[in-house]
mmCIF file of C-alpha atoms in Angstrom:
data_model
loop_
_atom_site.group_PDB
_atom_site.id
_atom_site.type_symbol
_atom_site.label_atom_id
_atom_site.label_comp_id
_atom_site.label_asym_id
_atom_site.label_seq_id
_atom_site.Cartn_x
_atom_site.Cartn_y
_atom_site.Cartn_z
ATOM 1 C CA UNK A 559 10.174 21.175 115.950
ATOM 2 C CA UNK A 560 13.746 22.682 117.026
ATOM 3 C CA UNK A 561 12.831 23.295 120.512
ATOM 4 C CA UNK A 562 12.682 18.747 120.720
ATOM 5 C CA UNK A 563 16.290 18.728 119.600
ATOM 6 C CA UNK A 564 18.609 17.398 122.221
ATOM 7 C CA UNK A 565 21.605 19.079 121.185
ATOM 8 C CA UNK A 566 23.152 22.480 120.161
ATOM 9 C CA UNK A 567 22.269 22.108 116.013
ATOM 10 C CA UNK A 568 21.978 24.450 113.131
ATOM 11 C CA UNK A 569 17.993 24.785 114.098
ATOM 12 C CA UNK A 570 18.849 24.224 117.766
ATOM 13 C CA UNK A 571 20.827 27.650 119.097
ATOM 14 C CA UNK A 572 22.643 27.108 122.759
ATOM 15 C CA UNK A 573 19.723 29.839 123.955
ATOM 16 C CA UNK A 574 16.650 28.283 122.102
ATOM 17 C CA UNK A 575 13.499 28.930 124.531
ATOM 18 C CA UNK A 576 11.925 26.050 125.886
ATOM 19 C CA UNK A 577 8.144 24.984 124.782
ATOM 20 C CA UNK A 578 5.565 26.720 126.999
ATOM 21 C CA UNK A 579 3.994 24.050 127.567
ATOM 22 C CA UNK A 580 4.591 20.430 128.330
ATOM 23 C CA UNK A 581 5.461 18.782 124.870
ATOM 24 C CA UNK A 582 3.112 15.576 124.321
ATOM 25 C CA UNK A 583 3.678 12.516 121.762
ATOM 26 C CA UNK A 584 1.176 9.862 120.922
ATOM 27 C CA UNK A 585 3.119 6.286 119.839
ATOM 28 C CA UNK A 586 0.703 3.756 118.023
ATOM 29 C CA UNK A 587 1.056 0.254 117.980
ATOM 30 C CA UNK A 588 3.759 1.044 120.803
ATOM 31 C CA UNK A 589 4.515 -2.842 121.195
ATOM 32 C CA UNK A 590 6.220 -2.828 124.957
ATOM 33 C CA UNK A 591 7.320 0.312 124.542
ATOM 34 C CA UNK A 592 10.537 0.839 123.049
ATOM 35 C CA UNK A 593 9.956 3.656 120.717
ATOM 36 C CA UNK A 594 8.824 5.565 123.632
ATOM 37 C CA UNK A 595 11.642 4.384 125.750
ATOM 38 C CA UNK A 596 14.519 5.165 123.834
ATOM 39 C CA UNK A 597 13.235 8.109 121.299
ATOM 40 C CA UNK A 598 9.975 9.901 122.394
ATOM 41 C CA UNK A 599 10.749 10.368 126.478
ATOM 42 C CA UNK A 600 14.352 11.291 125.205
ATOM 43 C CA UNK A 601 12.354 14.471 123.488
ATOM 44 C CA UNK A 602 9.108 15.142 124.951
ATOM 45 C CA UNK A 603 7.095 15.338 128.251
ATOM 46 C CA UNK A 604 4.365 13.372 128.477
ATOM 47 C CA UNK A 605 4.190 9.842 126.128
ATOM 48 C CA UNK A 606 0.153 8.316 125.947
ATOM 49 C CA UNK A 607 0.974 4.956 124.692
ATOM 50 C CA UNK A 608 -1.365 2.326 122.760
ATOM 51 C CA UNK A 609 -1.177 -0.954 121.915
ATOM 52 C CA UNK A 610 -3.415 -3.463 121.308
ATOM 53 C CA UNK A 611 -1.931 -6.912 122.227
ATOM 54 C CA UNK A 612 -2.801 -7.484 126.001
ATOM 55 C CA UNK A 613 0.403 -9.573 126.250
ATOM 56 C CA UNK A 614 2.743 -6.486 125.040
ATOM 57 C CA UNK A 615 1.263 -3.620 126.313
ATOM 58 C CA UNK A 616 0.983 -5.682 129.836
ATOM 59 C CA UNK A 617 4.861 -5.852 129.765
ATOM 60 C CA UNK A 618 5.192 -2.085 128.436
ATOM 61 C CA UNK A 619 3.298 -0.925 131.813
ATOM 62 C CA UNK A 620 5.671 -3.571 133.743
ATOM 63 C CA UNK A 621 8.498 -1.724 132.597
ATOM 64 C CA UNK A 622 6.931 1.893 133.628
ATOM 65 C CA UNK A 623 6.080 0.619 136.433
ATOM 66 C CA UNK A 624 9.467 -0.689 137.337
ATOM 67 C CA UNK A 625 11.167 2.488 136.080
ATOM 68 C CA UNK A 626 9.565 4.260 139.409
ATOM 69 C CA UNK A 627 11.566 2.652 140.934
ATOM 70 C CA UNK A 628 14.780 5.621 142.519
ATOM 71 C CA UNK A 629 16.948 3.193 143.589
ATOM 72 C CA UNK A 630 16.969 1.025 140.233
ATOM 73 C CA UNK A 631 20.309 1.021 138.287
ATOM 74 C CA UNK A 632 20.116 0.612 135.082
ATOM 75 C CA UNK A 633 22.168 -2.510 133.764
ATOM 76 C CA UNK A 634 22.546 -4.573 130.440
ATOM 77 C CA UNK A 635 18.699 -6.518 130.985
ATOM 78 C CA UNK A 636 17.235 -2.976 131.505
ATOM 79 C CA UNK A 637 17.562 1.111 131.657
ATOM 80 C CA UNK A 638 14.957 2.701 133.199
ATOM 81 C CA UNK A 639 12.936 4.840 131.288
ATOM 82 C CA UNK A 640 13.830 8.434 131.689
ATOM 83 C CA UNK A 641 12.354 10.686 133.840
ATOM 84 C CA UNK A 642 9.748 8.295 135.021
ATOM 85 C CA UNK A 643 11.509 7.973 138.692
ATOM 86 C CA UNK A 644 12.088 11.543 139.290
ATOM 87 C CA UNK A 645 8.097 12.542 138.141
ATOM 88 C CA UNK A 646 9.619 14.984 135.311
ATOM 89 C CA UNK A 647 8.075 12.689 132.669
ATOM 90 C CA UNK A 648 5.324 10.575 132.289
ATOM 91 C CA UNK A 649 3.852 7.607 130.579
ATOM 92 C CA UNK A 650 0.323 6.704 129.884
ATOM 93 C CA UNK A 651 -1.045 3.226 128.902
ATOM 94 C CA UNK A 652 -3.927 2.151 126.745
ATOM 95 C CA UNK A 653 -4.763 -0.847 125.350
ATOM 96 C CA UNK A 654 -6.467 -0.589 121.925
ATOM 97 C CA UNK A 655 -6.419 -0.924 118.577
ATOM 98 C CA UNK A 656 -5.893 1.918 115.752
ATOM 99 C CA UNK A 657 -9.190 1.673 114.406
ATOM 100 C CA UNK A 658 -10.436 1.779 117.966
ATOM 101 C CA UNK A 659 -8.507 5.022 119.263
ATOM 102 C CA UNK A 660 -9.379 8.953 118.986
ATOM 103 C CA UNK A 661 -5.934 10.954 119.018
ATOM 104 C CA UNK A 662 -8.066 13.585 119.913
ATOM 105 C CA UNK A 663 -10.078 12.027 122.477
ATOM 106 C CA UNK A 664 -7.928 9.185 124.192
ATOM 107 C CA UNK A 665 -9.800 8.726 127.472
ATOM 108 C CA UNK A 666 -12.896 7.729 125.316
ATOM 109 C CA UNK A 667 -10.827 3.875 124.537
ATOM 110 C CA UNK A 668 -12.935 1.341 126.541
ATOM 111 C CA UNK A 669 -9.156 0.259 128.134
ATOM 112 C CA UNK A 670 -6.987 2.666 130.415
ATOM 113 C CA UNK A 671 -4.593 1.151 132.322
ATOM 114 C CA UNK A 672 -2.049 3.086 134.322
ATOM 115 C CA UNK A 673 -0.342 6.438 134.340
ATOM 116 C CA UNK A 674 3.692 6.211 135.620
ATOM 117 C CA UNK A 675 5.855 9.294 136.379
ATOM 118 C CA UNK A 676 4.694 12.773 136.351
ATOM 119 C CA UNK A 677 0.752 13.360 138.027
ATOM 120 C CA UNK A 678 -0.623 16.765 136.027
ATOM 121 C CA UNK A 679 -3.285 18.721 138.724
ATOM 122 C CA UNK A 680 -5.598 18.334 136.157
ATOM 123 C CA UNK A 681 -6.250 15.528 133.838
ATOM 124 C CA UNK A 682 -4.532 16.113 130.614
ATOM 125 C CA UNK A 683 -5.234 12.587 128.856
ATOM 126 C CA UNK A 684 -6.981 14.631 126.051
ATOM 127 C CA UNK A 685 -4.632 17.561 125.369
ATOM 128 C CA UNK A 686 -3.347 18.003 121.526
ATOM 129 C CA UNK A 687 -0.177 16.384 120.430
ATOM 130 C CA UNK A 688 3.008 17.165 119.337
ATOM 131 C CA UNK A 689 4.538 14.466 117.669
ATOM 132 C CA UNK A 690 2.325 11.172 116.655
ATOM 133 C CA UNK A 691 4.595 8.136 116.401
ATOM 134 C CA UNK A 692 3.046 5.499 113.775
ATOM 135 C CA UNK A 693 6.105 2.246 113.616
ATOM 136 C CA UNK A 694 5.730 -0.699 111.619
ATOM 137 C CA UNK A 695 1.820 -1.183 112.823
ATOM 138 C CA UNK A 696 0.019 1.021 109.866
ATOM 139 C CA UNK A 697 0.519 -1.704 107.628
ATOM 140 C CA UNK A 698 -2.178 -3.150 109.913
ATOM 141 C CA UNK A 699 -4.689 -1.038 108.250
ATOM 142 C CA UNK A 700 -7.165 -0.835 104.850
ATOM 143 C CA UNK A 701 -6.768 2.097 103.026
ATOM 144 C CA UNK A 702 -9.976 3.173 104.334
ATOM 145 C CA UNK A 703 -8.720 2.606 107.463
ATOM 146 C CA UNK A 704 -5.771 3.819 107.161
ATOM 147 C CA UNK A 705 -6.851 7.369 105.785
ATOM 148 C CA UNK A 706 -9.759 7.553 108.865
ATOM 149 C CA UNK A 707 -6.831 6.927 111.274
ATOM 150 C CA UNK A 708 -4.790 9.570 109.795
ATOM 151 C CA UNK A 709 -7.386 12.110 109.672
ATOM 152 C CA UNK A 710 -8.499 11.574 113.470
ATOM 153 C CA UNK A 711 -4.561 12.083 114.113
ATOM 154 C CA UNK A 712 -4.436 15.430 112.055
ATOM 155 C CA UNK A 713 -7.145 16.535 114.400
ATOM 156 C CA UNK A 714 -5.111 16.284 117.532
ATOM 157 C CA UNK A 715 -2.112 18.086 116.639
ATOM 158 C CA UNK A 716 -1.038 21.111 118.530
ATOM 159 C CA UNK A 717 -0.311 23.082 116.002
ATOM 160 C CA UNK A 718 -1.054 22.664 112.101
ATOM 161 C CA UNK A 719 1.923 24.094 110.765
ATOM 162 C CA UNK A 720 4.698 22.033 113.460
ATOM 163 C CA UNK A 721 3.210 19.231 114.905
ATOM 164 C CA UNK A 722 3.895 16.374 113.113
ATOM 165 C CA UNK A 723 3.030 12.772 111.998
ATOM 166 C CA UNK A 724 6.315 10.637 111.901
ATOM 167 C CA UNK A 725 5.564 7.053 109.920
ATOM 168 C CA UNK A 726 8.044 3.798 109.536
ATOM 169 C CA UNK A 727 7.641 1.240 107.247
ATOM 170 C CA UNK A 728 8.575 -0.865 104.884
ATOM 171 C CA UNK A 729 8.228 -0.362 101.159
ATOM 172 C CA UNK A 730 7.911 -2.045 98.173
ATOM 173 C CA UNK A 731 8.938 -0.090 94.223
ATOM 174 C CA UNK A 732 6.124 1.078 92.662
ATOM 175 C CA UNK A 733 4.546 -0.429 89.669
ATOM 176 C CA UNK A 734 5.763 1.470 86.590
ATOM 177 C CA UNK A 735 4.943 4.746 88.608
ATOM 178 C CA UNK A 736 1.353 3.323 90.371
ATOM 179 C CA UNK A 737 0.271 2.656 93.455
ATOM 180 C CA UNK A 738 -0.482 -1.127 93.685
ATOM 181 C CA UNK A 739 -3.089 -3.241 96.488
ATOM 182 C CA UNK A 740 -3.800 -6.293 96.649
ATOM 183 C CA UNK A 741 -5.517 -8.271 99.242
ATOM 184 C CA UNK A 742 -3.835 -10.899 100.370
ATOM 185 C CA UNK A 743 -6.077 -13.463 102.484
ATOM 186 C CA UNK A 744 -3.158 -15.439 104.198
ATOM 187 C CA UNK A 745 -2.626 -13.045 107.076
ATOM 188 C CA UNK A 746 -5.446 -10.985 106.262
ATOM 189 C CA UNK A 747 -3.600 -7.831 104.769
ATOM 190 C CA UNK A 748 -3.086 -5.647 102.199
ATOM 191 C CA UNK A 749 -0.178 -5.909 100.042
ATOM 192 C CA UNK A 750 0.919 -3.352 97.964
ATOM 193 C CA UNK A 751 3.766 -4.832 95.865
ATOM 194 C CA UNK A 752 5.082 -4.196 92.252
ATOM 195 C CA UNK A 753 6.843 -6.538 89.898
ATOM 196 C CA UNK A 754 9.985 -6.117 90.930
ATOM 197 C CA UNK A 755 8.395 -7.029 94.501
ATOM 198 C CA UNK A 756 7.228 -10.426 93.124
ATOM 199 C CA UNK A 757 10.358 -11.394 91.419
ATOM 200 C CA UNK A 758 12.141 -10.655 94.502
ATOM 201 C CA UNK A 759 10.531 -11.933 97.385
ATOM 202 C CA UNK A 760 6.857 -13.563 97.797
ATOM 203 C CA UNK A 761 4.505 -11.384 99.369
ATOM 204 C CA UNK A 762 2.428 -13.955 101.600
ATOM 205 C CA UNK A 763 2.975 -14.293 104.834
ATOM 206 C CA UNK A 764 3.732 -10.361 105.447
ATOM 207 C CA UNK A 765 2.074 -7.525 107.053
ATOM 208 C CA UNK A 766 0.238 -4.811 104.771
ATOM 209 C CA UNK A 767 2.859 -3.423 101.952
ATOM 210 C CA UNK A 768 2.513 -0.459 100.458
ATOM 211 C CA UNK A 769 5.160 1.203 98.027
ATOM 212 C CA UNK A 770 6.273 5.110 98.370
ATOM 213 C CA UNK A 771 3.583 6.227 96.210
ATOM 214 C CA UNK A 772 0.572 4.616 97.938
ATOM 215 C CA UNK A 773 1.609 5.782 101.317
ATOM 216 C CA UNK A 774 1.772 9.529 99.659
ATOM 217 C CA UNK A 775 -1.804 8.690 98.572
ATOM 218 C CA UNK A 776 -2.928 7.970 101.496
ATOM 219 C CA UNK A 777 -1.385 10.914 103.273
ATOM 220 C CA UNK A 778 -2.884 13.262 100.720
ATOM 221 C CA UNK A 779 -6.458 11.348 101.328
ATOM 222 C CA UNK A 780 -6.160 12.269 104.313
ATOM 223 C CA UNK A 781 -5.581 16.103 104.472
ATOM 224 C CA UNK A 782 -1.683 15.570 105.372
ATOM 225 C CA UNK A 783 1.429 17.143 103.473
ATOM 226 C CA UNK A 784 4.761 15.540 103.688
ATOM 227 C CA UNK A 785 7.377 17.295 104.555
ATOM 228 C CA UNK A 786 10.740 15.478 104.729
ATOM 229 C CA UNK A 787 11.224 11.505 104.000
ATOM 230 C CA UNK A 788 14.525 9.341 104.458
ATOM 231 C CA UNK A 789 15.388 5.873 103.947
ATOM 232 C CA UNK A 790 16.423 3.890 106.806
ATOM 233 C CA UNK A 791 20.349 2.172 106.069
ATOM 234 C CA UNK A 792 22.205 -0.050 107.583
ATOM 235 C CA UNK A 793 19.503 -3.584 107.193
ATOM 236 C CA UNK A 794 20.887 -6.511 104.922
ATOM 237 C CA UNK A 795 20.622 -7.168 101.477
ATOM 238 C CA UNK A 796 17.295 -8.403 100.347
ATOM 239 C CA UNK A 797 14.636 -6.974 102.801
ATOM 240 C CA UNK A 798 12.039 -4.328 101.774
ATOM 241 C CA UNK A 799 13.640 -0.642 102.345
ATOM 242 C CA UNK A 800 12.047 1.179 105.449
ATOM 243 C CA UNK A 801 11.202 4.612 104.552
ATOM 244 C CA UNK A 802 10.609 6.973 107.286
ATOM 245 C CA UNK A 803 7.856 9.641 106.582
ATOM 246 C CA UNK A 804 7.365 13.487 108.526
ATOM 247 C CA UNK A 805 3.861 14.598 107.652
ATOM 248 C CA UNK A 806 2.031 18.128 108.711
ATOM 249 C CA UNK A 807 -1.641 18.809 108.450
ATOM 250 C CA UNK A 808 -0.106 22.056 106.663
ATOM 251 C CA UNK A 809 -0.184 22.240 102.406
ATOM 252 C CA UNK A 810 3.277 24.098 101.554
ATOM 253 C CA UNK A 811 2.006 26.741 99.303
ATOM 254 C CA UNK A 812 4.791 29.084 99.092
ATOM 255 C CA UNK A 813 7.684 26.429 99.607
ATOM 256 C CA UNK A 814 7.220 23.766 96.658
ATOM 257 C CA UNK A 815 9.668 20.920 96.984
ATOM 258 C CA UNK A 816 11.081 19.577 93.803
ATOM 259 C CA UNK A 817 11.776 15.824 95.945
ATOM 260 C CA UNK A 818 7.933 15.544 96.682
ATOM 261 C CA UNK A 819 5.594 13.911 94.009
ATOM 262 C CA UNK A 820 2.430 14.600 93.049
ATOM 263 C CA UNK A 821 1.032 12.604 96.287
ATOM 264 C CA UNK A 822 2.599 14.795 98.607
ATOM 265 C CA UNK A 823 1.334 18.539 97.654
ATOM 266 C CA UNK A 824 -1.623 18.939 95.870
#
């Protein structure tokens, strides 16, 4: 979505329009709120917020709550978040889990906590989304319930052809060109892994793996096309690479891309 960009770009000219209406982003397994701190509230207007650890998404709210605050400065223990003390942006908290929550019906979760910043005449809690933000907590998930949770968030996109589905996480290879899972009863996961995977590292004691080609499987199970993936740089030798994944509820007939497999358009 150009309009989100921040600064004067190739797809961003000096006189783009703004959105007509007020841009919304749904982040997942939000933790106490970072991504939405320092990416989504940097690009959109309104951030609904789940987690489902009472601890973290107690101390997410804290921090909305304290970023109300006009006369805080921020400092090296804490920025506020923006737009939360001058009402232009707002943040809304649930606690639940992402089996538990309907994108496209939010005020249906059994746990609403607080609203901070910007107060919409009318309640808005169950608007369509713009940008869903999934970070290092899909790995959480069974493939069924990974590809149910994916298809309730295609539902509550804006619009099928821009809204998007962003997805970090960590990867293993692939098996000799397979998607690989494997339960692992340690931490109660799935672990998709490959050879190279076991020679490496071990694979208990980790959150849900999946290699490149079963998260493109799942995406495709699930209705979704992707549209542009990168590799995260800059972590040590050693760890799993972190692939970040943009996915549309939109199928790409006219545009093939040569980079996306055979899980990605079909």
């Amino acid at each position: 979505m150009p309009e989100l960009s921040t600064v004067p770009s190739a797809i961003r000219p000096l006189d783009a329009p703004s959105a007509p209406h007020r841009t919304r982003a749904l982040d997942v397994g939000a933790g106490v709120g970072r991504v939405t701190a320092d990416v989504l509230l940097h690009l959109v207007s309104d951030v609904v917020l789940v987690e489902p650890v009472e601890t973290l998404v107690k101390e997410a709210l804290s921090r909305g709550r304290t970023s109300e605050s006009t006369t805080l400065k921020a400092d090296a223990a804490f920025v506020p978040w923006k737009g939360i003390a001058s009402k232009a942006k707002s943040v809304f908290f649930i606690q639940d889990t992402l089996q538990g929550i309907d994108p496209c019906r939010p005020s249906t979760s059994s746990s609403l906590l607080d609203r901070v910043g910007y107060v919409p005449p009318q309640n808005d809690l169950d608007e369509p989304f713009d940008i869903i933000w999934c970070q290092w907590c899909l790995g959480s998930l069974s493939d069924v319930d990974l590809v149910a949770f994916l298809r309730r968030s295609r539902g509550s996109l804006r619009d099928p052809k821009r809204s998007l589905i962003i997805v970090k996480e960590n990867c293993c290879h692939d098996d000799n060109g397979q998607p690989t899972s494997v339960f692992d009863d340690t931490d109660s996961s799935i672990t998709r892994y490959d050879a190279w995977c076991q020679k490496c590292q071990p694979v208990a004691h980790v959150r849900t793996m999946r290699s490149d080609l079963a998260w493109k499987k799942a995406f495709a199970e699930a209705g979704l096309t992707l549209v542009h993936q990168q590799l995260q740089r800059g972590f040590p030798d050693g760890l799993y690479a972190v692939n970040m994944y943009a996915i549309l509820p939109w199928l790409l007939l006219c545009s093939y891309v040569p980079s996306l497999d055979r899980y990605a358009l079909r």
